[in-house]
Amino acid sequence: MYDESIKLIEMPEHNSISVCVYNEHDEIFALGDRIKDKHEEAYMNGYNWDALIRFYVGQKDPALMEEVGTDPEAGMFSAYMSYSKDNLEKMRLFEAHVRTMLANDEELIAFVDANADSIEWD
C-alpha cells in the first residue's frame, strides 16, 4: 500500500540516504484528510507527517529515531542519514517502520486517536 508515495533514495555520490513520503499523492492525501477530520490540529502537511512519523518510529525504535534526521516540506516528509552500509540498513528499517505505520489506515487512525495529545503537531 502507498508504494508510489514512499521511496528509499540512495545517493552515495552525495553521501546521503533518504526515505521520502510524498504526502500530496492522492492516497496519502486522503488519509491525511481522514486524520485531520478527527484531529483538527493534525493538518497533514509534511510538517505534521514529520511529527507523526517521528512519534511513531520513536515509539517503535527510539534508538533509530535518535540517529535519523528529518526535513519536512509542505508536500513531503524526508528522513535522512549519511551514506554507509550500516546506515543503509538503518534506513531500510526506518522505511519498514513507515510502511508498517501506513499498512492499515484504521490502525493508524486508532494510533493517532490514542496519542494525539502526545504528538507535537505543527
mmCIF file of C-alpha atoms in Angstrom:
data_model
loop_
_atom_site.group_PDB
_atom_site.id
_atom_site.type_symbol
_atom_site.label_atom_id
_atom_site.label_comp_id
_atom_site.label_asym_id
_atom_site.label_seq_id
_atom_site.Cartn_x
_atom_site.Cartn_y
_atom_site.Cartn_z
ATOM 1 C CA MET A 1 0.000 0.000 0.000
ATOM 2 C CA TYR A 2 1.177 3.536 -0.765
ATOM 3 C CA ASP A 3 4.071 2.125 -2.807
ATOM 4 C CA GLU A 4 4.276 5.213 -5.027
ATOM 5 C CA SER A 5 4.191 7.520 -2.010
ATOM 6 C CA ILE A 6 7.194 6.107 -0.132
ATOM 7 C CA LYS A 7 10.689 5.966 -1.611
ATOM 8 C CA LEU A 8 14.102 4.930 -0.320
ATOM 9 C CA ILE A 9 16.628 7.021 -2.216
ATOM 10 C CA GLU A 10 20.323 6.120 -2.175
ATOM 11 C CA MET A 11 22.722 8.873 -3.230
ATOM 12 C CA PRO A 12 26.259 7.730 -2.391
ATOM 13 C CA GLU A 13 27.675 10.456 -4.656
ATOM 14 C CA HIS A 14 26.089 12.977 -2.241
ATOM 15 C CA ASN A 15 26.829 10.917 0.905
ATOM 16 C CA SER A 16 23.098 10.612 1.573
ATOM 17 C CA ILE A 17 20.312 8.069 2.043
ATOM 18 C CA SER A 18 16.733 9.284 2.326
ATOM 19 C CA VAL A 19 13.280 7.915 2.915
ATOM 20 C CA CYS A 20 10.664 10.211 1.423
ATOM 21 C CA VAL A 21 6.907 10.215 1.927
ATOM 22 C CA TYR A 22 5.115 12.232 -0.742
ATOM 23 C CA ASN A 23 2.018 13.347 1.136
ATOM 24 C CA GLU A 24 0.427 15.043 -1.876
ATOM 25 C CA HIS A 25 -0.117 11.711 -3.641
ATOM 26 C CA ASP A 26 -3.856 11.085 -3.744
ATOM 27 C CA GLU A 27 -3.996 8.109 -1.336
ATOM 28 C CA ILE A 28 -1.742 9.672 1.312
ATOM 29 C CA PHE A 29 -3.550 12.995 0.915
ATOM 30 C CA ALA A 30 -6.912 11.273 1.503
ATOM 31 C CA LEU A 31 -5.541 9.510 4.597
ATOM 32 C CA GLY A 32 -4.253 12.856 5.873
ATOM 33 C CA ASP A 33 -7.733 14.337 5.397
ATOM 34 C CA ARG A 34 -9.245 11.490 7.420
ATOM 35 C CA ILE A 35 -6.775 12.148 10.245
ATOM 36 C CA LYS A 36 -7.461 15.905 10.123
ATOM 37 C CA ASP A 37 -11.222 15.289 10.206
ATOM 38 C CA LYS A 38 -10.781 13.649 13.617
ATOM 39 C CA HIS A 39 -7.989 15.901 14.920
ATOM 40 C CA GLU A 40 -8.190 19.499 13.723
ATOM 41 C CA GLU A 41 -4.627 20.287 14.827
ATOM 42 C CA ALA A 42 -3.327 17.480 12.609
ATOM 43 C CA TYR A 43 -3.423 19.240 9.246
ATOM 44 C CA MET A 44 -1.358 16.599 7.451
ATOM 45 C CA ASN A 45 1.207 18.612 5.541
ATOM 46 C CA GLY A 46 4.848 17.495 5.521
ATOM 47 C CA TYR A 47 5.442 19.049 8.934
ATOM 48 C CA ASN A 48 2.659 17.106 10.623
ATOM 49 C CA TRP A 49 3.648 13.902 8.810
ATOM 50 C CA ASP A 50 7.080 14.607 10.329
ATOM 51 C CA ALA A 51 5.527 14.900 13.791
ATOM 52 C CA LEU A 52 3.507 11.691 13.353
ATOM 53 C CA ILE A 53 6.300 9.620 11.807
ATOM 54 C CA ARG A 54 8.887 10.791 14.349
ATOM 55 C CA PHE A 55 6.493 9.917 17.182
ATOM 56 C CA TYR A 56 5.526 6.544 15.707
ATOM 57 C CA VAL A 57 9.071 5.418 14.899
ATOM 58 C CA GLY A 58 10.242 6.845 18.224
ATOM 59 C CA GLN A 59 7.750 4.581 19.997
ATOM 60 C CA LYS A 60 8.819 1.510 17.996
ATOM 61 C CA ASP A 61 12.580 2.107 17.799
ATOM 62 C CA PRO A 62 13.747 5.102 19.866
ATOM 63 C CA ALA A 63 17.462 4.452 19.254
ATOM 64 C CA LEU A 64 16.941 4.528 15.494
ATOM 65 C CA MET A 65 14.860 7.698 15.672
ATOM 66 C CA GLU A 66 17.678 9.410 17.587
ATOM 67 C CA GLU A 67 20.048 8.757 14.646
ATOM 68 C CA VAL A 68 17.764 9.762 11.787
ATOM 69 C CA GLY A 69 17.462 13.381 10.707
ATOM 70 C CA THR A 70 14.265 14.735 9.184
ATOM 71 C CA ASP A 71 13.497 17.546 6.777
ATOM 72 C CA PRO A 72 9.794 18.119 6.152
ATOM 73 C CA GLU A 73 8.382 20.386 3.476
ATOM 74 C CA ALA A 74 4.765 21.250 2.738
ATOM 75 C CA GLY A 75 4.241 18.346 0.322
ATOM 76 C CA MET A 76 6.825 15.870 1.538
ATOM 77 C CA PHE A 77 8.406 14.281 4.582
ATOM 78 C CA SER A 78 12.055 13.267 4.280
ATOM 79 C CA ALA A 79 14.275 11.331 6.687
ATOM 80 C CA TYR A 80 17.985 11.049 6.020
ATOM 81 C CA MET A 81 21.362 9.731 7.133
ATOM 82 C CA SER A 82 24.845 9.905 5.695
ATOM 83 C CA TYR A 83 25.665 7.121 3.263
ATOM 84 C CA SER A 84 27.263 3.929 4.614
ATOM 85 C CA LYS A 85 26.439 0.241 4.505
ATOM 86 C CA ASP A 86 25.301 0.312 8.154
ATOM 87 C CA ASN A 87 23.189 3.425 7.620
ATOM 88 C CA LEU A 88 21.601 1.931 4.516
ATOM 89 C CA GLU A 89 20.350 -0.949 6.664
ATOM 90 C CA LYS A 90 19.088 1.518 9.271
ATOM 91 C CA MET A 91 17.216 3.487 6.634
ATOM 92 C CA ARG A 92 15.711 0.282 5.257
ATOM 93 C CA LEU A 93 14.490 -0.428 8.787
ATOM 94 C CA PHE A 94 13.155 3.135 9.043
ATOM 95 C CA GLU A 95 11.323 2.661 5.732
ATOM 96 C CA ALA A 96 9.864 -0.610 7.053
ATOM 97 C CA HIS A 97 8.561 1.196 10.164
ATOM 98 C CA VAL A 98 6.899 3.833 7.979
ATOM 99 C CA ARG A 99 5.386 1.190 5.704
ATOM 100 C CA THR A 100 4.099 -0.701 8.764
ATOM 101 C CA MET A 101 2.609 2.528 10.109
ATOM 102 C CA LEU A 102 0.796 3.068 6.803
ATOM 103 C CA ALA A 103 -0.176 -0.586 6.240
ATOM 104 C CA ASN A 104 -3.587 -0.256 7.867
ATOM 105 C CA ASP A 105 -5.427 3.073 7.804
ATOM 106 C CA GLU A 106 -7.778 2.152 10.643
ATOM 107 C CA GLU A 107 -4.920 1.050 12.917
ATOM 108 C CA LEU A 108 -3.038 4.270 12.155
ATOM 109 C CA ILE A 109 -6.089 6.402 12.915
ATOM 110 C CA ALA A 110 -6.577 4.487 16.188
ATOM 111 C CA PHE A 111 -2.895 5.128 16.995
ATOM 112 C CA VAL A 112 -3.386 8.846 16.339
ATOM 113 C CA ASP A 113 -6.576 8.836 18.446
ATOM 114 C CA ALA A 114 -4.689 7.261 21.357
ATOM 115 C CA ASN A 115 -1.656 9.549 21.069
ATOM 116 C CA ALA A 116 -2.893 12.833 19.575
ATOM 117 C CA ASP A 117 -2.112 14.811 22.741
ATOM 118 C CA SER A 118 1.487 13.472 22.827
ATOM 119 C CA ILE A 119 2.323 14.160 19.171
ATOM 120 C CA GLU A 120 3.966 17.560 18.633
ATOM 121 C CA TRP A 121 1.775 18.807 15.792
ATOM 122 C CA ASP A 122 2.997 21.765 13.742
#
